[in-house]
Coordinates of C-alpha atoms in Angstrom, one line a residue:
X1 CA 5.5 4.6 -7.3
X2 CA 2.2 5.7 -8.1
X3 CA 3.1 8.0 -11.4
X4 CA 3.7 6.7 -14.5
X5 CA 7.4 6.3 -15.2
X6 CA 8.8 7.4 -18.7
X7 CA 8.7 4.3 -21.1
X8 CA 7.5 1.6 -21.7
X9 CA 10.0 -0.8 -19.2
X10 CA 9.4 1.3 -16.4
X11 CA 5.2 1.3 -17.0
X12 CA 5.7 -3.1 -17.1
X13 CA 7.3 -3.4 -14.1
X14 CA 6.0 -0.7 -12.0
X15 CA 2.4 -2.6 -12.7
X16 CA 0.8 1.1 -13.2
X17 CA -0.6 -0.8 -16.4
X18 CA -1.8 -3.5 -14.1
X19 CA -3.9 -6.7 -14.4
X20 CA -6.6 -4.4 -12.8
X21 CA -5.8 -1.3 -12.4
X22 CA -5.9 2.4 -13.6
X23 CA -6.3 5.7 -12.4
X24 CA -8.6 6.9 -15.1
X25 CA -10.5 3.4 -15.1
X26 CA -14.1 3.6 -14.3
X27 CA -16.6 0.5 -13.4
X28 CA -15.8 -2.5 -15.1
X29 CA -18.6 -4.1 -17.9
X30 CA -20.7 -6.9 -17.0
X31 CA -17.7 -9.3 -19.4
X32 CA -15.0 -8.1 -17.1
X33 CA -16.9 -8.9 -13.6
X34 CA -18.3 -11.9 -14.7
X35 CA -14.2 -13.1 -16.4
X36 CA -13.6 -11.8 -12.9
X37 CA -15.5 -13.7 -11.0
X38 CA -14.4 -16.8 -13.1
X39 CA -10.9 -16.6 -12.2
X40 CA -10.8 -15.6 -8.8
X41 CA -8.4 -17.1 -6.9
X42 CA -10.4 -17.8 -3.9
X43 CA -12.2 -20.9 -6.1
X44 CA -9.1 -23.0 -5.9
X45 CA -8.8 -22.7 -2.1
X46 CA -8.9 -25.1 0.3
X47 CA -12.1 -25.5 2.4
X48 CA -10.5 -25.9 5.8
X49 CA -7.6 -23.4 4.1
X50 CA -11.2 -21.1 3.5
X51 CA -12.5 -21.0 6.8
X52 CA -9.1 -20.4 8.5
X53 CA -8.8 -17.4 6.5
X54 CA -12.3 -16.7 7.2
X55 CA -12.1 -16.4 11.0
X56 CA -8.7 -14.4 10.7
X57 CA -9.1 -10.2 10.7
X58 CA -7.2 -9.7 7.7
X59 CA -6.0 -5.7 7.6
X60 CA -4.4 -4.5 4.3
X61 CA -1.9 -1.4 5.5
X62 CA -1.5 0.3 1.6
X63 CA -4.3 0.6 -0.3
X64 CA -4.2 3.7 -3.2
X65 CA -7.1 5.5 -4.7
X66 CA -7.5 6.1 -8.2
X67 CA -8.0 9.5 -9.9
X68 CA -12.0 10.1 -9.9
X69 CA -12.5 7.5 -6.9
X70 CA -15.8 7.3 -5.6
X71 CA -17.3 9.0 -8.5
X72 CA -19.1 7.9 -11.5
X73 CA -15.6 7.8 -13.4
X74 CA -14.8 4.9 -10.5
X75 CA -17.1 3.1 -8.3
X76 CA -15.9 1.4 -5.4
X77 CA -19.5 -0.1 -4.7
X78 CA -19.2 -2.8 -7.7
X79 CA -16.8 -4.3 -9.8
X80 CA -14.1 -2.2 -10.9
X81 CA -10.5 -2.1 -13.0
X82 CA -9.2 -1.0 -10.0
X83 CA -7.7 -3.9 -7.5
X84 CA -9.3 -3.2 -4.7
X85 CA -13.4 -2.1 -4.4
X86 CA -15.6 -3.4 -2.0
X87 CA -17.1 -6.8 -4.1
X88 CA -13.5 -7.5 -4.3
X89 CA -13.0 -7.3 -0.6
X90 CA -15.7 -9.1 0.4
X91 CA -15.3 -11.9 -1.9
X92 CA -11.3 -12.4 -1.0
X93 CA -12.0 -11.8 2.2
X94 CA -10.3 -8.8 3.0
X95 CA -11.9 -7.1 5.7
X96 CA -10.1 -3.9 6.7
X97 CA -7.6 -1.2 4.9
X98 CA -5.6 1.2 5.4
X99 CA -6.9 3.6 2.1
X100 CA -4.2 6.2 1.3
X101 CA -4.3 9.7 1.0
X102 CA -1.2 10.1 -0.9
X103 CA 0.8 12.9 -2.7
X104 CA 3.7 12.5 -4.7
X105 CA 7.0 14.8 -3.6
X106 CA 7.0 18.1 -5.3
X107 CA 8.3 21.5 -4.9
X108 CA 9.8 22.6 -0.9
X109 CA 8.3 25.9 -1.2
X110 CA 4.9 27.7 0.1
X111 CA 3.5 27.2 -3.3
X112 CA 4.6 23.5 -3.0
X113 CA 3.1 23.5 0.5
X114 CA -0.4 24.8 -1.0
X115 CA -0.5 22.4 -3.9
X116 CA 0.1 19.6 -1.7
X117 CA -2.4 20.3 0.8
X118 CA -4.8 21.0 -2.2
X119 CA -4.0 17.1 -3.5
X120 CA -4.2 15.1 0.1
X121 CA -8.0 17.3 0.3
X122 CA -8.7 15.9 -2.8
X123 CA -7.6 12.3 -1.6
X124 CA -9.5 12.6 1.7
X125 CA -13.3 13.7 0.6
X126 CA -12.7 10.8 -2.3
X127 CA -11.9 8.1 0.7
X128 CA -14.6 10.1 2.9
X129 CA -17.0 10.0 -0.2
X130 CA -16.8 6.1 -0.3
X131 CA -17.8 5.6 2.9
X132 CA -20.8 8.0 3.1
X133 CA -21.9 6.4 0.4
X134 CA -21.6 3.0 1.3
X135 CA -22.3 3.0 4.8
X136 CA -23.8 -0.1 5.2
X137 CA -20.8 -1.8 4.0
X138 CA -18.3 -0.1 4.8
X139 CA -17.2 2.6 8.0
X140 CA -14.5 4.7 9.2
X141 CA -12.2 3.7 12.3
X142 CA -9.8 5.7 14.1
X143 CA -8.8 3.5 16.9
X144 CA -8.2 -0.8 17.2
X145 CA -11.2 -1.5 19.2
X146 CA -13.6 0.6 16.4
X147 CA -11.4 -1.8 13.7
X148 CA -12.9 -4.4 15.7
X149 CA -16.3 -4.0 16.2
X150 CA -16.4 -2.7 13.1
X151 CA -15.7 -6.2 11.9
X152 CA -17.8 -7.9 14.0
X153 CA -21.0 -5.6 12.8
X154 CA -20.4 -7.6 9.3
X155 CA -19.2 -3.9 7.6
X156 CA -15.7 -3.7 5.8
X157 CA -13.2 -1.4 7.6
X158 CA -11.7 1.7 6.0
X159 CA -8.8 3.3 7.9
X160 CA -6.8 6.0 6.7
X161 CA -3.2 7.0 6.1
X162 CA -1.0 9.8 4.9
X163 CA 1.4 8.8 2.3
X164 CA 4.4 11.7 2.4
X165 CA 4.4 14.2 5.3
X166 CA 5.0 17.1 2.8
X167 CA 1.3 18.5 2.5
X168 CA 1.4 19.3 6.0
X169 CA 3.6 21.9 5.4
X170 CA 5.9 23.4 8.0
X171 CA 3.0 24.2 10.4
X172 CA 2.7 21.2 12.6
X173 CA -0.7 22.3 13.8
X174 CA -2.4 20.2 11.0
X175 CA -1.0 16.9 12.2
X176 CA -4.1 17.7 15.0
X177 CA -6.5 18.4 11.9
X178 CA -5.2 15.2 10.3
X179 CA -5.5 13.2 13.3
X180 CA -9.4 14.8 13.7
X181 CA -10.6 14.0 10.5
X182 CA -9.1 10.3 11.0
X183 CA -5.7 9.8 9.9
X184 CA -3.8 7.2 11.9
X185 CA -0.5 6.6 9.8
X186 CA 2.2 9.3 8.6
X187 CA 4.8 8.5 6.7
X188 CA 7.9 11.3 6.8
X189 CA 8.7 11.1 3.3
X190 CA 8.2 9.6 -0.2
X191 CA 10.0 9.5 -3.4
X192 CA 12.5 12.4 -3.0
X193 CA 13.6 14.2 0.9
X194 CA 11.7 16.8 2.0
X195 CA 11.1 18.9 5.1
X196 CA 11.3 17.2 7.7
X197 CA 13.9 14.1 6.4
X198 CA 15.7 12.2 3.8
X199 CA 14.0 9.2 1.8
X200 CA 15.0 6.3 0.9
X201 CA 14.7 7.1 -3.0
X202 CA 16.9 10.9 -2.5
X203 CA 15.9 12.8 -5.7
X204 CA 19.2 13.3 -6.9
X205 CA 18.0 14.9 -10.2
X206 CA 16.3 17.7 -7.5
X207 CA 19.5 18.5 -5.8
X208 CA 19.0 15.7 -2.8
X209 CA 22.1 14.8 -1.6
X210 CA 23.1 11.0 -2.1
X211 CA 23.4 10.4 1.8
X212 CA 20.4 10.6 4.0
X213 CA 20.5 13.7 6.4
X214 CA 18.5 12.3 8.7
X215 CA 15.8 14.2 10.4
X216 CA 15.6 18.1 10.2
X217 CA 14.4 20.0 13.7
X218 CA 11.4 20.5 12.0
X219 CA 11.4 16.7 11.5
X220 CA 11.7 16.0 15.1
X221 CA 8.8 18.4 15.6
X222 CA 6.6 16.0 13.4
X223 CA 7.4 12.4 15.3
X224 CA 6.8 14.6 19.1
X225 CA 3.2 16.1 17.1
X226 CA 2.1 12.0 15.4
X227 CA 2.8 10.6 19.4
X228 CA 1.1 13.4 20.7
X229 CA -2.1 12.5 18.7
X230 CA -2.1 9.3 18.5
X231 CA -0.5 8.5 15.0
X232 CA 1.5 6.0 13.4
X233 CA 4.6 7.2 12.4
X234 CA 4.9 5.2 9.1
X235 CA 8.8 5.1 8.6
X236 CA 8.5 3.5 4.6
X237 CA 10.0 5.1 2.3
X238 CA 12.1 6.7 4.7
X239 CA 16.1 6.8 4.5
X240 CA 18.2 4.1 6.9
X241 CA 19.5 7.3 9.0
X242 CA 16.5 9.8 9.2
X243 CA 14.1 5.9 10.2
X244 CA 16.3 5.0 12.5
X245 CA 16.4 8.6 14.2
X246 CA 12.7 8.9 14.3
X247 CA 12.4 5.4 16.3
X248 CA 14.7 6.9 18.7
X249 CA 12.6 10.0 19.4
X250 CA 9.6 8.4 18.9
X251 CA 7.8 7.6 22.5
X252 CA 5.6 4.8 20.4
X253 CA 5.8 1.9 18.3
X254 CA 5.8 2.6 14.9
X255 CA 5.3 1.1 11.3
X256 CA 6.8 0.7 8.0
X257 CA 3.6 0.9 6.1
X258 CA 4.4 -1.4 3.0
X259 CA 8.4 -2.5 2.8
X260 CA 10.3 -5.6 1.7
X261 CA 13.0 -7.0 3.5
X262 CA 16.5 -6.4 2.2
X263 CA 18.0 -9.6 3.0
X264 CA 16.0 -11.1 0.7
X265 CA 16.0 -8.7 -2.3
X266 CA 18.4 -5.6 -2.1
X267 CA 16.3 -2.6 -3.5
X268 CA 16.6 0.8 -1.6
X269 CA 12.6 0.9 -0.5
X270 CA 13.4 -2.3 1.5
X271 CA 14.4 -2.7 5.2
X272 CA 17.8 -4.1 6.0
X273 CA 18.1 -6.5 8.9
X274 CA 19.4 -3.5 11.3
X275 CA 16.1 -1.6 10.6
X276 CA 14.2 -4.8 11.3
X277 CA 15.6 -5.2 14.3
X278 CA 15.2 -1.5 15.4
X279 CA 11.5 -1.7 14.6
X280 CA 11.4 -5.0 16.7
X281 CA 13.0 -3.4 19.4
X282 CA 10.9 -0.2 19.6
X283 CA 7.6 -2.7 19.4
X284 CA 6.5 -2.1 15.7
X285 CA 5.9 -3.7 13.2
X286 CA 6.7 -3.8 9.6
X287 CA 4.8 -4.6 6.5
X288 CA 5.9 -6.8 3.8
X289 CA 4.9 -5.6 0.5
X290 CA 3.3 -7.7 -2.3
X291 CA 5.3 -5.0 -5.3
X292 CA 6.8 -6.7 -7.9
X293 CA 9.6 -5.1 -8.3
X294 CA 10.7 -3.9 -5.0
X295 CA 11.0 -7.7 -4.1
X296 CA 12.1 -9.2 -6.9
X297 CA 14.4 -9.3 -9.5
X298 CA 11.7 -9.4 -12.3
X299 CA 12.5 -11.9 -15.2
X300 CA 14.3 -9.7 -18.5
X301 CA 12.0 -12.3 -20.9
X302 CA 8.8 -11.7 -19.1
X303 CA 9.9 -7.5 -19.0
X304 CA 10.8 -7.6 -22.3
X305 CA 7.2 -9.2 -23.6
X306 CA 5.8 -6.9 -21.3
X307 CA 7.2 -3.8 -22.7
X308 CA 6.6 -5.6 -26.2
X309 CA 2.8 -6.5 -25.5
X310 CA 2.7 -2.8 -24.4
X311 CA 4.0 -1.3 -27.3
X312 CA 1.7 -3.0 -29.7
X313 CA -1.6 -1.7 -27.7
X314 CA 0.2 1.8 -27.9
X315 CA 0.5 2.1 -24.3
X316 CA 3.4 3.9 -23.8
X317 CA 2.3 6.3 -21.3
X318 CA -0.4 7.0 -18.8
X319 CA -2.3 9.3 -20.9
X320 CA -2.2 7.2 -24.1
X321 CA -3.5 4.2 -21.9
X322 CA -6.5 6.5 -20.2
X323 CA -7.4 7.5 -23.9
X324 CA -8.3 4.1 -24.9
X325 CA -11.8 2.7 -25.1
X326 CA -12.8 -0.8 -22.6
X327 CA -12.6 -2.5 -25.3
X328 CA -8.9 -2.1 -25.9
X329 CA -7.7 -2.2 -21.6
X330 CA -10.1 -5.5 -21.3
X331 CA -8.0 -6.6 -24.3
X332 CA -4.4 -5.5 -23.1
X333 CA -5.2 -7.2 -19.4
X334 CA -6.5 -10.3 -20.7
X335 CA -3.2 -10.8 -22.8
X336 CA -0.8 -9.2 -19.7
X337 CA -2.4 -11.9 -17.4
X338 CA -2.4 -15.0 -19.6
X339 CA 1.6 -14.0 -20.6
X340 CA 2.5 -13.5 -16.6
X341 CA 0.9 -16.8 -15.7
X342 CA 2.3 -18.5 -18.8
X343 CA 6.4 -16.9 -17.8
X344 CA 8.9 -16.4 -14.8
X345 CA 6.6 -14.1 -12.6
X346 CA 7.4 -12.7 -9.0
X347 CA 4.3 -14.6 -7.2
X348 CA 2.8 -14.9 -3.4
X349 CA 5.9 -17.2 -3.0
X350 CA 8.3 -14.3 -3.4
X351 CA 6.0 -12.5 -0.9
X352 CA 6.0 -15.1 1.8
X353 CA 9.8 -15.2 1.4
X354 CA 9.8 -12.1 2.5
X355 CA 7.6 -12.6 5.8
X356 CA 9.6 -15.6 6.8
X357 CA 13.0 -13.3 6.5
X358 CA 11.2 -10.8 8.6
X359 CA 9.8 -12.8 11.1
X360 CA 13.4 -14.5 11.4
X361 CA 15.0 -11.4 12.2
X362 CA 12.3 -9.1 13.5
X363 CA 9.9 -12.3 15.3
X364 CA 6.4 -13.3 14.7
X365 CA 4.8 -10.1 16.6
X366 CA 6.6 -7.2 14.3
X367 CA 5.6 -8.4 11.4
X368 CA 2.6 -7.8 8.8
X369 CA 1.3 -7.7 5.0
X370 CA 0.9 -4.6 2.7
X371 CA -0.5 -5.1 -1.0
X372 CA 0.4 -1.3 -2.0
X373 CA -2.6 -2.3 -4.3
X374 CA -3.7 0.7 -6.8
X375 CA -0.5 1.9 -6.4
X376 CA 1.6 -0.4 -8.2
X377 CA 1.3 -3.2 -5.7
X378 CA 0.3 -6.8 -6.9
X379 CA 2.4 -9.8 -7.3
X380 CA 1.4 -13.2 -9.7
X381 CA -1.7 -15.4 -7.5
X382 CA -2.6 -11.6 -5.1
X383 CA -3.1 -9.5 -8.0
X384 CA -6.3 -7.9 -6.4
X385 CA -8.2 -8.0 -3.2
X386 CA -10.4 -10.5 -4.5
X387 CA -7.8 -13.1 -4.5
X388 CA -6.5 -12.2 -0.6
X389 CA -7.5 -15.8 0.8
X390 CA -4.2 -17.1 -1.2
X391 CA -1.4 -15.3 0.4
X392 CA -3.2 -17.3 3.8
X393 CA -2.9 -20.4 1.9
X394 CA 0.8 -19.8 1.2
X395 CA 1.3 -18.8 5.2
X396 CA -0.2 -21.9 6.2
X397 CA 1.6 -24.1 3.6
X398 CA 5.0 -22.8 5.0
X399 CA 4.0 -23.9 8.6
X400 CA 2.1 -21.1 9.9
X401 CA 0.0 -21.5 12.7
X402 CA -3.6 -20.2 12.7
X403 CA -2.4 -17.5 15.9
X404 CA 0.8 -16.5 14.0
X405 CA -1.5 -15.4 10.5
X406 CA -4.1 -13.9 12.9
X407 CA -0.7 -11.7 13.9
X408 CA 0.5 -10.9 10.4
X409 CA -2.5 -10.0 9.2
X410 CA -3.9 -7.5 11.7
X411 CA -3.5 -8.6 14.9
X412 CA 0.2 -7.0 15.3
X413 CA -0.8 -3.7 13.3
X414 CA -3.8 -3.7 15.9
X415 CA -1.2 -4.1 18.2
X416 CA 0.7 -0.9 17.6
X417 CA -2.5 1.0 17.1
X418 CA -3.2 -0.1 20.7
X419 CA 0.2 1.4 22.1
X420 CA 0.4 4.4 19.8
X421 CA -3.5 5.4 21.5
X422 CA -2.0 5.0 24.8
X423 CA 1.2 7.2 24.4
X424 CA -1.1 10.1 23.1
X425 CA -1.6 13.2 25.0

C-alpha cells in the first residue's frame, strides 16, 4: 500500500502519485495553497450541512506520514503536498487522527527484527516531532477521555497506531514500551504473514502459503500482551482465519483500522459479512476505508489516461517522481485532478456505499471512517483532510441522523478505546 508498485498502472491506481501527496514532497508554494484553498470542498457545503459537521468529533483511524515528516523537507504546520497537515485539518474540520507508525513486511529474521524496529523509531520521533513542535495546535492522547478534552481545549488530536506487528519482534516485552510511549492500535500483520499470523495479502512470491495459518503461539502471545495494556488490536490487513482467531482470544473489542466491506466490492483487504458480524459480536468496530481501489472497481478509461498522463510527465516510479522540480508535480496534479473530475471516478458515494453495507450487517455502533490518507487513501470529493466536511454531507443525504455520524465518526472508535482501557491489567 504505501510503496510504490512497479509501473506505471499500479502507481495510478494505488494513488501513491496522488492529488496531494508524496513522500519526498515538502511544503507546498504560496500558488499551490492559495489553488488549494480555492477548491476546497468545504466551500460548496451546506450551512446547516456545516455546522452539523461542526459540532460532530470527527476521528480519522489511518493517517500515514511521509518520508522527512515534520522536517524542513515536510511541514505539517502549513500547507503541504501531503493530504493531511494541520491547515488542512482544521479547515475540513477534522479534528482527531490516528497518525501511523508503519513499516512495510520484510525479512522474518533478527536482522529483519532490527531493521524494523529501526523504521517504526523513525516513524515515531517524526509523529512525536509534530506535536512538540506544534503544541498549541496539536497534542498527544492515549486514552478516550484525553481525545476528548483534547478537543474541547480547541487543539487538534494526534493518536497513534502501529501499522504491522513485525518490528516488535518476537519479544513481547515491547508491546509495554509501545503502549508507554503512546500507541493505542496494533495491527497483526500487513502486506505479506509474518510472526505472529497470516495476512490478508499472503506474499506468495516469499514462500507464504495461499491459505491463512491463522495465529502462531507467538501470535496468541501478542492479542493476551495489546489487552493487557490497553491496545487496540487492529485486525486490517489480517487474513479471514488468523482475524477471526484473534477476536476469539481477545478479552476486548477490537478494530479493523481502515477496511472495506466485501459485500460491496470483493478485494482481499475487505471484510466479508462473517467478519462483520464477528466484530459486531465481540463489540468493535470496523472502519470503512476511503482507497480507491480497495473499494472499487476503478474505471479501465480513467486507468488507462492515468497511466498515459503519467507517462508523459515521466513518472514511472517513485524515485523519478521525487526527482522532479514543483514546478512539474504542481503540473502533473493539476492535470490528474481536472481528468478524475472530468471521467468515471470512485467518489464519497462509493465510500458511503460501503458504511451503509456495514452498518446493515454489523449495526450503527460497529461502524466508522478511515481515509488511509498519505498512504494511498483518497477517493474523488475526500481527496485530503481539507475536504472531510463532504463525506458528512453524503451521511446525511443518505438519511443519517446527527447521533448516528456522531457514531461513525468517533464516537464508536471512542467507544472501543473506552472498553479496551477497562480490560487492561
Amino acid at each position: 500500500m504505501k510503496a510504490w508498485l512497479a509501473g506505471v498502472a499500479a502507481l495510478a491506481l494505488t494513488g501513491c502519485v496522488s492529488v496531494a501527496y508524496s513522500e519526498e514532497a515538502g511544503s507546498a508554494p504560496a500558488s499551490y495553497a492559495n489553488s488549494h484553498m480555492a477548491l476546497r470542498g468545504a466551500d460548496a457545503l451546506g450551512e446547516t450541512d456545516r455546522s452539523l459537521h461542526d459540532r460532530v468529533l470527527t476521528l480519522d483511524t489511518h493517517v500515514d506520514i511521509g518520508q522527512g515528516y515534520a522536517t524542513a523537507a515536510l511541514d505539517p504546520g502549513g500547507f503541504t503536498r501531503a493530504q493531511v497537515d494541520l491547515p488542512k485539518m482544521r479547515d475540513g474540520g477534522l479534528d482527531a487522527a490516528f497518525f501511523i507508525v508503519y513499516v512495510g513486511q520484510g525479512l522474518i529474521s533478527p536482522i529483519g527484527y532490527d531493521e524494523a524496529a529501526a523504521q517504526a523509531e523513525n516513524k515515531y520521533q517524526a509523529i512525536m516531532r509534530m506535536i512538540r513542535g506544534y503544541g498549541d495546535q496539536i497534542a498527544l492522547a492515549t486514552t478516550a477521555d484525553e481525545v476528548e478534552d483534547i478537543h474541547a481545549s480547541g487543539r487538534l488530536v494526534a493518536l497513534i497506531g502501529m501499522e504491522n506487528s513485525w518490528p516488535l519482534g518476537e519479544d513481547l516485552s515491547n508491546v509495554a514500551m509501545w503502549a508507554e510511549r503512546g500507541v493505542r492500535y496494533v495491527s497483526i500483520t500487513h502486506f505479506g504473514n509474518n510472526q505472529f499470523g497470516g495476512s490478508s495479502n499472503p506474499n506468495l512470491a516469499q514462500g507464504d502459503p495461499s491459505e491463512d495459518p491463522g495465529l502462531t503461539e507467538l501470535g496468541r502471545g501478542l492479542v493476551r500482551e495489546l489487552n493487557d495494556h490497553g491496545v487496540m488490536v487492529d485486525v486490517s490487513h489480517v487474513g479471514k482465519r488468523t482475524m477471526l482467531e484473534a477476536i476469539a482470544l481477545s478479552r476486548a473489542p477490537v478494530m479493523a483500522s481502515h477496511s472495506g466491506a466485501r459485500g460491496v466490492y470483493d478485494h482481499p483487504r475487505n471484510l466479508d459479512d462473517e467478519q462483520l458480524r464477528a466484530i459486531r459480536d465481540n463489540g468493535g468496530v470496523a472502519q470503512m476505508v476511503a482507497f480507491r481501489r480497495y473499494i472499487g472497481e476503478v474505471d479501465p478509461e480513467l486507468a488507462e489516461a492515468e497511466r498515459a498522463l503519467a507517462q508523459e510527465f515521466g513518472f514511472t516510479s517513485r524515485q523519478e517522481y521525487a526527482a522532479a522540480t514543483d514546478r512539474q508535480r504542481d503540473a502533473y496534479q493539476a492535470r490528474l485532478r481536472e481528468l478524475r473530475a472530468s471521467m468515471n471516478d470512485i467518489t464519497i458515494s462509493t465510500l458511503a456505499d460501503h458504511i451503509d453495507h456495514a452498518v446493515q450487517v454489523a449495526g450503527i455502533d460497529h461502524v466508522g471512517i478511515a481515509s488511509d490518507f498519505d498512504g494511498g487513501g483518497g477517493v474523488g470529493g475526500w481527496d485530503d483532510a481539507s475536504t472531510t466536511p463532504a463525506v458528512t454531507a453524503e451521511l446525511i443525504r443518505r438519511g443519517y441522523s446527527e447521533s448516528d455520524i456522531a457514531k461513525i465518526w468517533g464516537g464508536n472508535l471512542l467507544r472501543v478505546m473506552r472498553a479496551v482501557e477497562a480490560a487492561a491489567l
